[in-house]
Amino acid sequence: MTRPLRRTPLRWTLPLLGVVLAVVAWWLVSLVMTGAKQVPSPAATLHAAVVGFTEHDLLLDLRLSVLRVLIGVAIGCAVAVPVGFVLAWYRPLRLMFEPLVSFFRALPPIALIPLVIVYLGIGEQARLSVLSYAAFFAAVVVIYESVAAVDDIYVRAGRAMGASGLELFARIVVPYTVPQVFVAVRVALGIAWATLVAAELTVAQRGLGTYIQDAANFSRKPDLFAGIVLIGLSAVVMDRVLVAVMRVSVRWQDRVAR
Amino acid sequence: MTTMIGFDDVRLGFGGVEVLDGVGFGVGEGEFVSVLGPSGCGKSTLLNIAAGFLRPDSGEATVAGEPVTGPDHRRGVVFQQYAIFPWLTVEKNIGFGLTLRANRRSREERRAQVARYVELMGLQGFEKSLPKTLSGGMRQRVALARAYATEPQVLLMDEPFAALDAQTREYLQELLVETTQTERRTTMLITHSVEEAIFLSHRVVVLGNRPTRVREVVDVPVPFPRTPESRLQPEFLAVRRHLEDLMRSESTTSARS
Ligand SMILES: Nc1ncnc2c1ncn2[C@@H]1O[C@H](COP(=O)(O)OP(=O)(O)OP(=O)(O)O)[C@@H](O)[C@H]1O
Ligand SMILES: [Mg+2]
């Protein structure tokens, strides 16, 4: 196929078709699963969401969760980007900190929640620290690995033209790595959502995590489903926005990772 | 004629395997010399030594009489792979070296220099294009322009046309031969194409199999200016026959060893 898929209507209709199929499947399951193990239908879930927004201030939960993710990722990445570049560029530092980074990255952020509760309590500060922590370690690894993967040929081309160390870094390594910074933020976003919900399940009064936990406690299945779908949608929307920003800002790339 | 690029008994091995086993030759000022040799004999290695990316185990490379100790903006390099920066437009790629501290020019000078090489390399109309939109041949023209633009003392080219199809290759050879006639810059070109070596060069240095030494240095008596018709002149054909014989005997010895 010579025509790129992105220019054809298929680019819009195929994903839509996928969603429709999933909803139909869900609906079929809801017809079969009744009684104690009842699965609410898509319509019932939608209704629960509408009622949630109009009567139970579900919007507040949504806003809180989205805001927590955004702040956590912003703090985590704001630190991860410079740290990642510095670690990658100064080999001794990298060798020194690599084991630590591997350790903390391998540690699931959720495992830190009890510890955070002990030291920081269950306030906003506690949740944001866990989120920033999760975002930082997810992003920093992507950044420094991408710097290490800068094609040597560009560095040599720069050196052959007389570029100094700083010039190599600022004029070659950084621009080459910009797309990877977006990738790092995407990874951080994904991890932050996962961590957020876990954090809210245990330590929050409001938020989507709390919302689904409450729904489960009182066996309000449609609310439970609505909350889950909302979490998924929010994560997808953030990811798509980021991809769109990446597309316009790094047009030089041959293909943009999707 | 002063020697601008010199190799003096250069030896280099990788992990116990001797690659260069005492290579010595020189390239005079304004001269265009091709280095011809079988694949894997150490041609890129030799160029990397002259460029300052590699240090020989013994012997030395000199440029303009000075020993090479590291990369230097006075030596322009064109690489075997595409090495133009994908995030910069054609004109920014060509002007890149002139924005570095080592070789900075005023904006007007830079603009003039970029325009000059855009024209010499036939890149008019593509100044604002990104590399991903260019063909392989155009990318290598940008790479050539970028190397010329900084006005280096010597140019080192490592099989710049190896990845191109035959037609594009011939076209770029003609473009390069024209450029060398107007610019007259000391150039060492690595190639494994006999035809290319003769068409572009004053002299051809033939390397043998590993461990590599210079087998023969062949003068190319084909008169300048060279044109596509030069390829059919008796002098050209005679040198070609001689070099092909040399290369053939080289490949049979490697097949036997
Ligand atoms: N960094 C390295 N480490 C180990 N061996 C190397 C290294 N660089 C080159 N070699 C070896 O040295 C020999 C010469 O390599 P070089 O790239 O100079 O060959 P070449 O003549 O340029 O080949 P080609 O025509 O395929 O480009 C090869 O056998 C290669 O495997
Ligand atoms: Mg080579």
XYZ file of C-alpha atoms and ligand atoms in Angstrom:
547
model
C 0.000 0.000 0.000
C 1.516 3.297 -1.041
C -1.120 5.637 0.311
C -0.453 6.255 3.983
C -3.285 5.028 6.150
C -3.446 8.306 7.991
C -4.878 10.130 4.986
C -7.726 7.742 4.383
C -11.117 7.706 6.106
C -10.133 4.245 7.389
C -7.977 5.968 9.927
C -11.122 7.164 11.641
C -13.575 4.421 10.859
C -11.441 1.459 11.912
C -10.829 2.590 15.500
C -14.517 3.490 15.746
C -15.426 0.039 14.535
C -13.207 -1.469 17.230
C -14.974 0.524 19.918
C -18.398 -0.396 18.569
C -17.449 -4.074 18.543
C -16.274 -3.894 22.143
C -19.480 -2.185 23.253
C -21.578 -4.765 21.419
C -19.616 -7.578 23.061
C -20.084 -5.932 26.437
C -23.809 -5.629 25.781
C -24.052 -9.327 24.803
C -22.239 -10.326 27.985
C -24.609 -8.164 30.019
C -27.562 -10.073 28.481
C -26.104 -13.392 29.655
C -24.705 -12.366 33.024
C -27.680 -11.695 35.249
C -28.568 -12.366 38.838
C -25.909 -12.195 41.563
C -23.023 -11.936 39.043
C -24.911 -9.375 37.008
C -22.954 -7.245 34.520
C -24.596 -3.867 33.868
C -25.322 -3.092 30.225
C -23.587 -0.189 28.449
C -26.844 1.753 28.654
C -27.176 1.168 32.398
C -23.564 2.226 32.863
C -24.093 5.385 30.855
C -27.159 6.130 32.921
C -25.164 5.610 36.126
C -22.540 8.034 34.831
C -25.167 10.666 34.009
C -26.700 10.291 37.452
C -23.203 10.394 38.958
C -22.413 13.666 37.239
C -25.765 15.297 37.921
C -26.435 14.061 41.453
C -23.238 12.793 43.112
C -20.655 15.293 41.902
C -18.737 12.653 39.944
C -17.147 15.587 38.153
C -15.296 16.461 41.340
C -13.828 12.949 41.523
C -12.831 13.134 37.891
C -11.271 16.577 38.325
C -9.352 15.552 41.391
C -7.942 12.433 39.759
C -6.980 14.187 36.534
C -5.368 17.018 38.451
C -3.394 14.637 40.653
C -2.077 12.777 37.619
C -1.146 16.004 35.847
C 0.653 17.468 38.836
C 2.414 14.209 39.646
C 3.597 13.764 36.076
C 4.603 17.413 35.788
C 6.746 17.260 38.926
C 8.176 13.830 38.106
C 9.090 14.727 34.529
C 10.371 18.202 35.333
C 12.981 16.517 37.488
C 13.456 13.437 35.309
C 14.352 15.305 32.109
C 17.397 17.201 33.422
C 18.457 14.313 35.633
C 18.128 11.866 32.739
C 20.270 14.042 30.463
C 22.927 14.593 33.085
C 23.086 10.915 34.010
C 23.410 9.929 30.387
C 25.998 12.522 29.493
C 28.363 12.040 32.422
C 29.337 8.416 32.352
C 30.733 8.249 35.900
C 27.463 9.587 37.295
C 25.533 7.120 35.244
C 27.631 4.183 36.391
C 27.266 5.346 39.950
C 23.492 5.808 39.956
C 22.374 3.147 37.532
C 21.943 0.422 40.190
C 19.932 2.791 42.361
C 17.705 3.830 39.510
C 17.139 0.188 38.586
C 16.252 -0.617 42.176
C 13.776 2.196 42.629
C 12.255 1.686 39.243
C 11.715 -2.008 39.862
C 10.030 -1.234 43.158
C 6.293 -0.912 42.392
C 5.234 2.589 43.516
C 2.145 1.063 45.086
C 4.413 -0.775 47.507
C 5.438 2.625 48.837
C 1.928 3.713 49.719
C 1.954 2.188 53.231
C 5.317 3.801 53.858
C 4.087 7.147 52.638
C 1.042 6.873 54.894
C 3.291 6.293 57.885
C 5.426 9.357 57.177
C 3.151 11.748 55.325
C -0.292 10.652 56.372
C -3.124 10.395 53.883
C -3.258 13.952 52.596
C -2.785 15.352 49.125
C 0.947 15.616 49.757
C 1.172 11.860 50.292
C -0.597 11.051 47.045
C 1.409 13.545 45.014
C 4.707 12.224 46.355
C 3.856 8.697 45.301
C 2.743 9.910 41.885
C 5.779 12.115 41.296
C 8.004 9.297 42.414
C 6.359 6.875 39.991
C 6.496 9.371 37.113
C 10.113 10.277 37.814
C 11.518 6.775 37.730
C 9.458 5.792 34.715
C 10.618 8.854 32.773
C 14.242 9.074 33.832
C 15.071 5.652 32.452
C 13.503 6.397 29.081
C 15.446 9.653 28.871
C 18.848 8.336 29.659
C 18.472 5.275 27.554
C 17.484 7.434 24.614
C 20.515 9.668 25.099
C 22.719 6.598 25.202
C 21.077 5.472 21.957
C 21.929 8.666 20.032
C 23.418 7.430 16.797
C 27.174 7.754 17.034
C 27.340 8.887 13.421
C 25.746 12.247 14.318
C 28.110 12.767 17.202
C 31.063 12.012 14.963
C 29.729 14.323 12.268
C 29.500 17.066 14.876
C 32.985 16.424 16.191
C 34.376 16.466 12.669
C 32.958 19.969 12.313
C 34.655 20.997 15.520
C 31.730 20.867 17.961
C 32.746 21.169 21.616
C 31.304 18.882 24.275
C 28.633 21.389 25.169
C 27.775 22.011 21.527
C 27.471 18.286 20.873
C 25.084 18.060 23.773
C 22.959 21.099 23.030
C 22.934 20.956 19.240
C 22.899 17.220 18.571
C 22.008 15.100 21.590
C 19.122 17.238 22.829
C 17.319 17.754 19.515
C 17.800 14.104 18.605
C 16.248 13.070 21.914
C 13.230 15.399 22.002
C 10.835 12.777 20.603
C 11.980 10.445 23.358
C 11.084 13.056 25.949
C 7.505 12.758 24.735
C 7.762 9.009 24.987
C 9.016 9.411 28.543
C 6.061 11.611 29.454
C 3.672 9.084 27.929
C 5.187 6.265 29.924
C 5.030 8.412 33.049
C 1.360 9.191 32.401
C 0.525 5.513 32.104
C 2.319 4.646 35.325
C 0.809 7.647 37.093
C -2.749 6.549 36.292
C -2.056 3.058 37.542
C -0.527 4.382 40.727
C -3.171 7.027 41.275
C -6.064 4.632 41.345
C -4.241 2.376 43.790
C -3.403 5.379 45.950
C -6.986 6.603 45.910
C -8.327 3.170 46.759
C -6.497 3.398 50.059
C -5.840 7.000 50.914
C -8.438 9.453 49.649
C -11.870 10.788 50.387
C -12.654 11.686 46.798
C -11.321 10.696 43.391
C -12.140 8.087 40.777
C -10.375 5.368 42.743
C -12.474 6.143 45.793
C -15.563 6.328 43.643
C -15.167 2.783 42.332
C -14.158 1.488 45.751
C -17.356 2.925 47.260
C -19.414 1.539 44.405
C -17.901 -1.896 44.991
C -18.451 -1.711 48.763
C -22.131 -1.000 48.259
C -22.383 -3.314 45.274
C -23.498 -0.518 42.950
C -22.331 -2.291 39.812
C -23.346 0.338 37.229
C -21.423 2.985 39.198
C -18.453 0.662 39.418
C -18.446 0.183 35.654
C -18.955 3.870 34.983
C -15.970 4.719 37.182
C -13.731 2.200 35.440
C -14.715 3.393 31.975
C -14.093 6.973 33.059
C -10.596 6.146 34.295
C -9.791 4.462 31.000
C -11.200 7.346 28.966
C -9.293 9.972 30.907
C -6.025 8.116 30.408
C -6.690 7.687 26.693
C -7.601 11.337 26.208
C -4.399 12.510 27.910
C -2.330 10.128 25.843
C -3.926 11.269 22.584
C -3.408 14.921 23.420
C 0.249 14.228 24.061
C 0.627 12.346 20.788
C -0.977 15.236 18.940
C 1.445 17.716 20.524
C 4.342 15.431 19.692
C 3.257 15.194 16.052
C 3.391 18.912 15.492
C 6.525 19.546 17.489
C 8.765 16.842 16.000
C 7.807 16.834 12.378
C 11.337 15.905 11.341
C 10.867 12.336 12.497
C 10.346 9.681 9.887
C 7.658 7.976 11.853
C 6.149 9.063 15.082
C 5.711 6.355 17.667
C 2.020 5.934 18.383
C 54.017 19.578 -3.989
C 53.430 19.729 -0.228
C 51.869 16.713 1.385
C 48.527 17.652 2.909
C 47.466 14.196 4.102
C 50.195 11.786 5.068
C 50.217 8.241 6.408
C 53.524 7.067 7.764
C 53.830 3.351 8.491
C 50.374 3.260 10.112
C 49.554 0.062 12.000
C 46.366 -0.772 13.767
C 44.808 -3.987 15.000
C 41.475 -4.733 16.625
C 41.624 -7.295 19.379
C 44.759 -9.024 18.137
C 43.724 -8.994 14.476
C 46.132 -6.896 12.413
C 44.108 -4.676 10.102
C 46.540 -2.015 8.935
C 50.048 -3.379 8.668
C 52.242 -0.424 7.857
C 50.284 1.754 5.456
C 52.130 4.715 3.955
C 51.225 7.223 1.263
C 50.605 10.917 0.855
C 48.080 13.218 -0.762
C 49.478 16.429 -2.187
C 47.929 19.863 -1.930
C 44.913 20.212 -4.203
C 45.167 16.597 -5.153
C 42.273 14.159 -5.317
C 43.323 10.653 -4.329
C 41.095 7.612 -4.132
C 41.807 4.662 -1.899
C 40.648 1.429 -3.429
C 40.568 -1.882 -1.641
C 38.571 -5.005 -0.962
C 35.771 -4.933 1.589
C 36.956 -5.190 5.154
C 40.582 -4.333 4.376
C 40.500 -1.299 6.623
C 39.584 1.607 4.365
C 37.163 3.170 6.824
C 39.664 2.534 9.580
C 42.291 4.449 7.642
C 39.920 7.363 7.085
C 38.938 7.387 10.746
C 42.595 7.672 11.641
C 43.039 10.671 9.347
C 39.834 12.203 10.743
C 41.111 11.741 14.285
C 38.448 9.296 15.469
C 40.973 6.481 15.878
C 44.576 6.446 17.039
C 46.959 4.075 15.267
C 48.907 1.545 17.350
C 52.067 2.867 15.738
C 53.020 5.184 12.923
C 51.110 8.399 12.405
C 48.775 10.348 10.205
C 49.528 13.987 9.471
C 47.414 16.730 8.000
C 49.203 19.804 6.696
C 52.344 18.545 8.384
C 50.761 18.293 11.863
C 50.170 14.936 13.512
C 46.488 14.102 13.865
C 45.515 13.821 17.508
C 41.735 14.172 17.386
C 38.832 15.432 15.299
C 39.287 18.943 13.975
C 37.074 21.285 12.012
C 39.865 21.796 9.475
C 39.169 18.280 8.222
C 35.811 17.796 6.532
C 34.346 14.307 6.657
C 31.652 12.712 4.507
C 30.503 9.405 5.926
C 29.580 6.064 4.436
C 26.147 6.219 6.149
C 23.727 9.112 5.862
C 24.959 11.465 8.542
C 23.073 14.683 7.902
C 21.003 15.752 10.883
C 17.390 14.637 10.405
C 15.994 17.414 12.619
C 17.523 20.238 10.546
C 16.496 21.556 7.158
C 18.848 21.313 4.209
C 20.177 24.852 4.646
C 20.625 24.471 8.391
C 22.498 21.234 7.843
C 24.820 22.885 5.352
C 25.392 25.877 7.620
C 25.780 23.798 10.799
C 29.579 23.838 10.952
C 29.594 27.614 10.497
C 27.463 28.113 13.597
C 29.893 26.244 15.862
C 32.319 28.177 18.002
C 35.320 26.571 16.296
C 34.348 28.002 12.945
C 31.732 30.664 13.509
C 30.893 33.113 10.732
C 28.601 36.068 10.643
C 25.065 35.436 9.553
C 25.636 37.080 6.148
C 28.761 35.061 5.482
C 26.982 31.909 6.501
C 24.042 32.678 4.271
C 26.317 33.338 1.324
C 28.282 30.167 1.932
C 25.125 28.054 2.227
C 23.717 29.582 -0.962
C 26.932 28.848 -2.802
C 26.938 25.143 -1.930
C 23.196 24.767 -2.364
C 23.816 25.882 -5.902
C 26.951 23.823 -6.528
C 25.169 20.699 -5.324
C 21.982 21.480 -7.248
C 19.815 21.731 -4.169
C 17.964 24.927 -5.107
C 14.352 24.813 -4.022
C 15.060 22.335 -1.238
C 16.664 24.732 1.236
C 13.770 24.417 3.666
C 13.192 20.681 3.200
C 13.744 18.167 5.947
C 16.035 15.204 5.204
C 13.211 12.686 5.505
C 11.686 14.154 2.348
C 14.906 13.761 0.317
C 16.162 10.878 -1.785
C 19.396 9.131 -0.843
C 21.265 10.966 -3.590
C 20.069 14.336 -2.336
C 20.996 13.492 1.224
C 24.547 12.764 0.160
C 24.626 16.018 -1.798
C 23.670 17.798 1.414
C 26.420 15.901 3.219
C 28.944 16.999 0.568
C 27.744 20.591 0.758
C 28.009 20.520 4.552
C 31.567 19.249 4.354
C 32.620 21.828 1.751
C 30.853 24.717 3.476
C 33.316 24.927 6.356
C 36.181 25.212 3.858
C 38.337 22.539 5.466
C 42.002 22.120 4.575
C 41.305 18.569 3.501
C 38.219 16.507 2.735
C 37.875 12.890 3.743
C 35.099 10.930 2.056
C 34.194 7.389 2.994
C 32.305 5.725 0.136
C 29.785 8.558 0.012
C 27.940 7.014 -2.936
C 28.055 3.348 -1.947
C 24.404 3.173 -0.946
C 23.081 4.774 -4.152
C 21.792 3.230 -7.355
C 24.055 3.218 -10.417
C 22.455 6.191 -12.155
C 22.401 8.465 -9.127
C 25.924 7.430 -8.410
C 27.189 8.464 -11.827
C 25.358 11.750 -11.573
C 26.919 12.483 -8.191
C 30.355 11.517 -9.474
C 29.946 14.079 -12.237
C 28.747 16.674 -9.766
C 31.706 15.972 -7.500
C 34.239 16.076 -10.330
C 32.884 19.476 -11.377
C 33.039 20.686 -7.814
C 36.629 19.543 -7.363
C 37.561 21.384 -10.524
C 36.180 24.664 -9.222
C 37.189 24.144 -5.573
C 40.472 22.275 -5.876
C 40.427 21.030 -2.324
C 42.754 18.259 -1.170
C 40.569 15.160 -1.020
C 40.939 11.557 -0.021
C 38.045 9.404 -1.201
C 37.490 5.838 -0.092
C 35.746 3.611 -2.582
C 35.578 0.085 -3.807
C 34.476 1.100 -7.278
C 37.327 1.117 -9.803
C 35.320 3.283 -12.172
C 34.621 5.883 -9.491
C 38.230 5.950 -8.350
C 39.534 6.652 -11.853
C 36.881 9.145 -12.853
C 37.415 11.380 -9.842
C 41.110 11.087 -9.054
C 44.568 12.215 -9.948
C 45.953 9.087 -8.343
C 44.565 5.838 -6.958
C 46.052 4.046 -3.961
C 45.348 0.319 -4.079
C 45.239 -1.544 -0.792
C 45.605 -5.310 -0.417
C 43.862 -7.795 1.805
C 44.343 -7.817 5.563
C 46.860 -7.355 7.026
C 46.711 -4.352 4.769
C 49.507 -2.511 3.030
C 49.619 -0.320 -0.043
C 49.927 -2.595 -3.060
C 50.364 0.029 -5.695
C 49.823 3.702 -6.366
C 48.468 4.277 -9.858
C 48.534 7.603 -11.709
C 45.419 8.458 -13.704
C 46.595 10.174 -16.895
C 43.063 11.104 -17.992
C 43.078 14.853 -18.713
C 40.917 17.401 -16.880
C 38.278 18.723 -17.147
C 36.638 15.353 -16.877
C 33.263 14.799 -18.456
C 31.101 11.706 -18.940
C 33.045 11.126 -22.166
C 36.259 10.765 -20.161
C 35.021 7.335 -19.152
C 35.474 6.167 -22.742
C 38.981 7.517 -23.361
C 41.727 4.958 -24.002
C 43.731 6.202 -20.981
C 40.702 5.652 -18.767
C 40.112 2.162 -20.121
C 43.772 1.224 -19.759
C 43.891 2.289 -16.099
C 40.625 0.521 -15.515
C 41.936 -2.741 -16.946
C 45.050 -2.490 -14.805
C 43.125 -1.757 -11.599
C 40.574 -4.465 -12.275
C 43.385 -6.986 -12.712
C 44.877 -5.837 -9.425
C 41.550 -6.119 -7.611
C 40.847 -9.523 -9.105
C 44.173 -10.945 -8.000
C 43.446 -9.500 -4.574
C 40.078 -11.227 -4.303
C 41.490 -14.594 -5.429
C 44.229 -14.473 -2.816
C 41.601 -13.718 -0.189
C 39.461 -16.612 -1.447
C 42.390 -18.954 -1.052
C 43.428 -17.787 2.376
N 35.779 -1.002 16.244
C 36.176 -2.174 15.725
N 36.359 -3.251 16.527
C 36.773 -4.439 16.027
N 37.019 -4.656 14.733
C 36.847 -3.622 13.887
C 36.429 -2.340 14.324
N 36.344 -1.510 13.269
C 36.703 -2.264 12.209
N 37.027 -3.523 12.569
C 37.484 -4.586 11.663
O 38.539 -4.066 10.919
C 38.433 -4.455 9.571
C 38.416 -3.234 8.695
O 37.217 -2.518 8.873
P 36.838 -1.272 7.983
O 35.493 -0.831 8.360
O 37.928 -0.283 8.056
O 36.806 -1.937 6.524
P 36.448 -1.258 5.135
O 37.603 -1.503 4.224
O 36.004 0.126 5.311
O 35.236 -2.174 4.661
P 33.971 -1.772 3.736
O 34.465 -1.725 2.330
O 33.057 -2.933 3.937
O 33.439 -0.488 4.241
C 37.185 -5.308 9.457
O 37.583 -6.650 9.460
C 36.415 -4.981 10.687
O 35.725 -6.127 11.111
Mg 34.126 1.145 5.131
